[in-house]
Short mmCIF file of C-alpha atoms in Angstrom, two decimals:
data_model
loop_
_atom_site.label_atom_id
_atom_site.label_comp_id
_atom_site.label_asym_id
_atom_site.label_seq_id
_atom_site.Cartn_x
_atom_site.Cartn_y
_atom_site.Cartn_z
CA UNK A 9 58.36 -121.62 187.62
CA UNK A 10 56.40 -120.57 184.56
CA UNK A 11 55.84 -122.77 181.56
CA UNK A 12 56.91 -121.61 178.12
CA UNK A 13 54.91 -121.67 174.91
CA UNK A 14 54.91 -120.47 171.34
CA UNK A 15 51.78 -119.00 169.79
CA UNK A 16 51.48 -118.47 166.05
CA UNK A 17 49.47 -115.93 164.14
CA UNK A 18 49.42 -114.78 160.56
CA UNK A 19 50.38 -111.11 160.86
CA UNK A 20 47.76 -110.01 158.30
CA UNK A 21 45.11 -111.50 160.65
CA UNK A 22 46.60 -110.64 164.06
CA UNK A 23 50.11 -109.28 164.47
CA UNK A 24 52.37 -108.33 167.34
CA UNK A 25 51.45 -104.69 166.68
CA UNK A 26 47.75 -105.60 166.96
CA UNK A 27 48.39 -107.15 170.38
CA UNK A 28 50.34 -104.07 171.51
CA UNK A 29 47.51 -101.81 170.33
CA UNK A 30 44.90 -103.91 172.18
CA UNK A 31 47.04 -104.06 175.37
CA UNK A 32 45.47 -107.46 176.12
CA UNK A 33 44.31 -109.85 173.43
CA UNK A 34 42.30 -113.06 173.41
CA UNK A 35 44.10 -116.02 171.84
CA UNK A 36 41.11 -117.68 170.21
CA UNK A 37 40.08 -119.42 167.01
CA UNK A 38 42.34 -122.43 167.59
CA UNK A 39 40.76 -125.57 166.15
CA UNK A 40 43.41 -128.25 166.69
CA UNK A 41 43.15 -130.75 169.54
CA UNK A 42 46.86 -130.71 170.46
CA UNK A 43 46.89 -126.91 170.46
CA UNK A 44 43.68 -126.96 172.54
CA UNK A 45 45.40 -129.10 175.18
CA UNK A 46 48.30 -126.64 175.24
CA UNK A 47 45.91 -123.71 175.68
CA UNK A 48 44.19 -125.61 178.48
CA UNK A 49 47.56 -126.20 180.21
CA UNK A 50 48.54 -122.51 180.16
CA UNK A 51 48.56 -120.64 183.45
CA UNK A 52 48.63 -116.97 184.35
CA UNK A 53 52.24 -115.80 184.23
CA UNK A 54 53.36 -118.32 181.61
CA UNK A 55 55.37 -116.73 178.81
CA UNK A 56 54.86 -117.25 175.08
CA UNK A 57 56.94 -116.51 172.06
CA UNK A 58 54.82 -114.60 169.53
CA UNK A 59 55.51 -116.09 166.10
CA UNK A 60 54.45 -114.54 162.79
CA UNK A 61 53.44 -117.39 160.50
CA UNK A 62 53.06 -117.38 156.71
CA UNK A 63 54.61 -113.90 156.48
CA UNK A 64 57.95 -113.34 158.14
CA UNK A 65 58.22 -116.81 159.68
CA UNK A 66 59.85 -115.43 162.79
CA UNK A 67 59.55 -115.01 166.53
CA UNK A 68 59.00 -111.30 167.10
CA UNK A 69 58.52 -111.03 170.85
CA UNK A 70 57.30 -112.39 174.15
CA UNK A 71 53.80 -112.15 175.54
CA UNK A 72 52.49 -113.31 178.89
CA UNK A 73 49.33 -115.22 179.76
CA UNK A 74 47.14 -112.81 181.73
CA UNK A 75 43.94 -114.90 181.94
CA UNK A 76 43.78 -118.67 181.53
CA UNK A 77 41.05 -121.29 181.33
CA UNK A 78 38.45 -119.37 179.35
CA UNK A 79 36.13 -120.61 176.67
CA UNK A 80 36.83 -119.46 173.15
CA UNK A 81 34.38 -116.60 172.46
CA UNK A 82 34.41 -117.46 168.74
CA UNK A 83 33.17 -121.01 169.41
CA UNK A 84 29.41 -121.52 169.65
CA UNK A 85 29.82 -125.21 170.55
CA UNK A 86 31.74 -124.57 173.80
CA UNK A 87 34.37 -127.17 172.91
CA UNK A 88 37.37 -124.90 172.39
CA UNK A 89 39.58 -123.03 174.83
CA UNK A 90 41.29 -119.64 174.80
CA UNK A 91 43.56 -117.49 176.94
CA UNK A 92 44.26 -113.79 177.21
CA UNK A 93 47.77 -112.50 176.65
CA UNK A 94 49.59 -109.21 177.12
CA UNK A 95 52.68 -108.09 175.25
CA UNK A 96 55.82 -108.21 177.36
CA UNK A 97 58.78 -107.49 175.09
CA UNK A 98 59.39 -107.08 171.38
CA UNK A 99 62.69 -108.48 170.14
CA UNK A 100 65.18 -106.13 168.52
CA UNK A 101 66.43 -109.12 166.51
CA UNK A 102 63.63 -111.39 165.31
CA UNK A 103 64.48 -115.10 165.36
CA UNK A 104 63.61 -116.68 162.04
CA UNK A 105 62.43 -120.20 161.40
CA UNK A 106 65.50 -120.64 159.21
CA UNK A 107 67.77 -119.78 162.16
CA UNK A 108 65.86 -122.14 164.44
CA UNK A 109 66.06 -125.02 161.94
CA UNK A 110 69.81 -124.37 161.52
CA UNK A 111 70.42 -124.76 165.26
CA UNK A 112 70.96 -128.48 166.11
CA UNK A 113 69.99 -127.93 169.76
CA UNK A 114 66.49 -126.93 168.55
CA UNK A 115 65.92 -129.99 166.34
CA UNK A 116 63.36 -131.41 168.81
CA UNK A 117 61.56 -128.10 169.32
CA UNK A 118 57.81 -128.42 168.63
CA UNK A 119 58.06 -125.49 166.20
CA UNK A 120 60.34 -127.67 164.07
CA UNK A 121 58.83 -131.12 164.70
CA UNK A 122 55.15 -130.11 164.66
CA UNK A 123 55.32 -127.21 162.26
CA UNK A 124 51.56 -126.89 161.78
CA UNK A 125 50.80 -126.67 165.51
CA UNK A 126 49.58 -123.15 166.33
CA UNK A 127 50.19 -123.35 170.09
CA UNK A 128 53.34 -125.25 171.00
CA UNK A 129 55.14 -126.14 174.24
CA UNK A 130 58.70 -124.80 174.52
CA UNK A 131 61.18 -126.49 176.85
CA UNK A 132 63.13 -124.24 179.26
CA UNK A 133 66.47 -124.91 177.52
CA UNK A 134 64.89 -124.10 174.13
CA UNK A 135 63.41 -120.91 175.59
CA UNK A 136 66.79 -119.79 176.91
CA UNK A 137 68.56 -120.52 173.63
CA UNK A 138 65.99 -118.69 171.49
CA UNK A 139 66.14 -115.68 173.84
CA UNK A 140 69.94 -115.70 173.44
CA UNK A 141 69.51 -115.82 169.65
CA UNK A 142 67.21 -112.78 169.86
CA UNK A 143 69.86 -110.86 171.76
CA UNK A 144 72.08 -111.17 168.70
#
């Protein structure tokens, strides 16, 4: 059974459309120890919500981990991890942070509790609920 994650990016730096254009992107540049541990725990086949931060504040789609356990190519010290991801599905209905915060069953979601975390673990029941929200 795959694990579920949420990865955040500012769309003016790296957007869903950028990932689609690249076909496979490297999730790098993360410099937070909790997020690093999450990146390290990711496995090929795990699914991630792709969240646009700062602009939009919404989950726009699902990507899949295609390569795990790599060193961050932007890190000269060798201390930070990265993964490669491929786009899987763009949502027709984006799920906003406002919608997520308004849903009591998502109150413990890491996106809500640890709002500054750029790579967050998503529980299976949270994953299912957010996917249902995206279906409208």
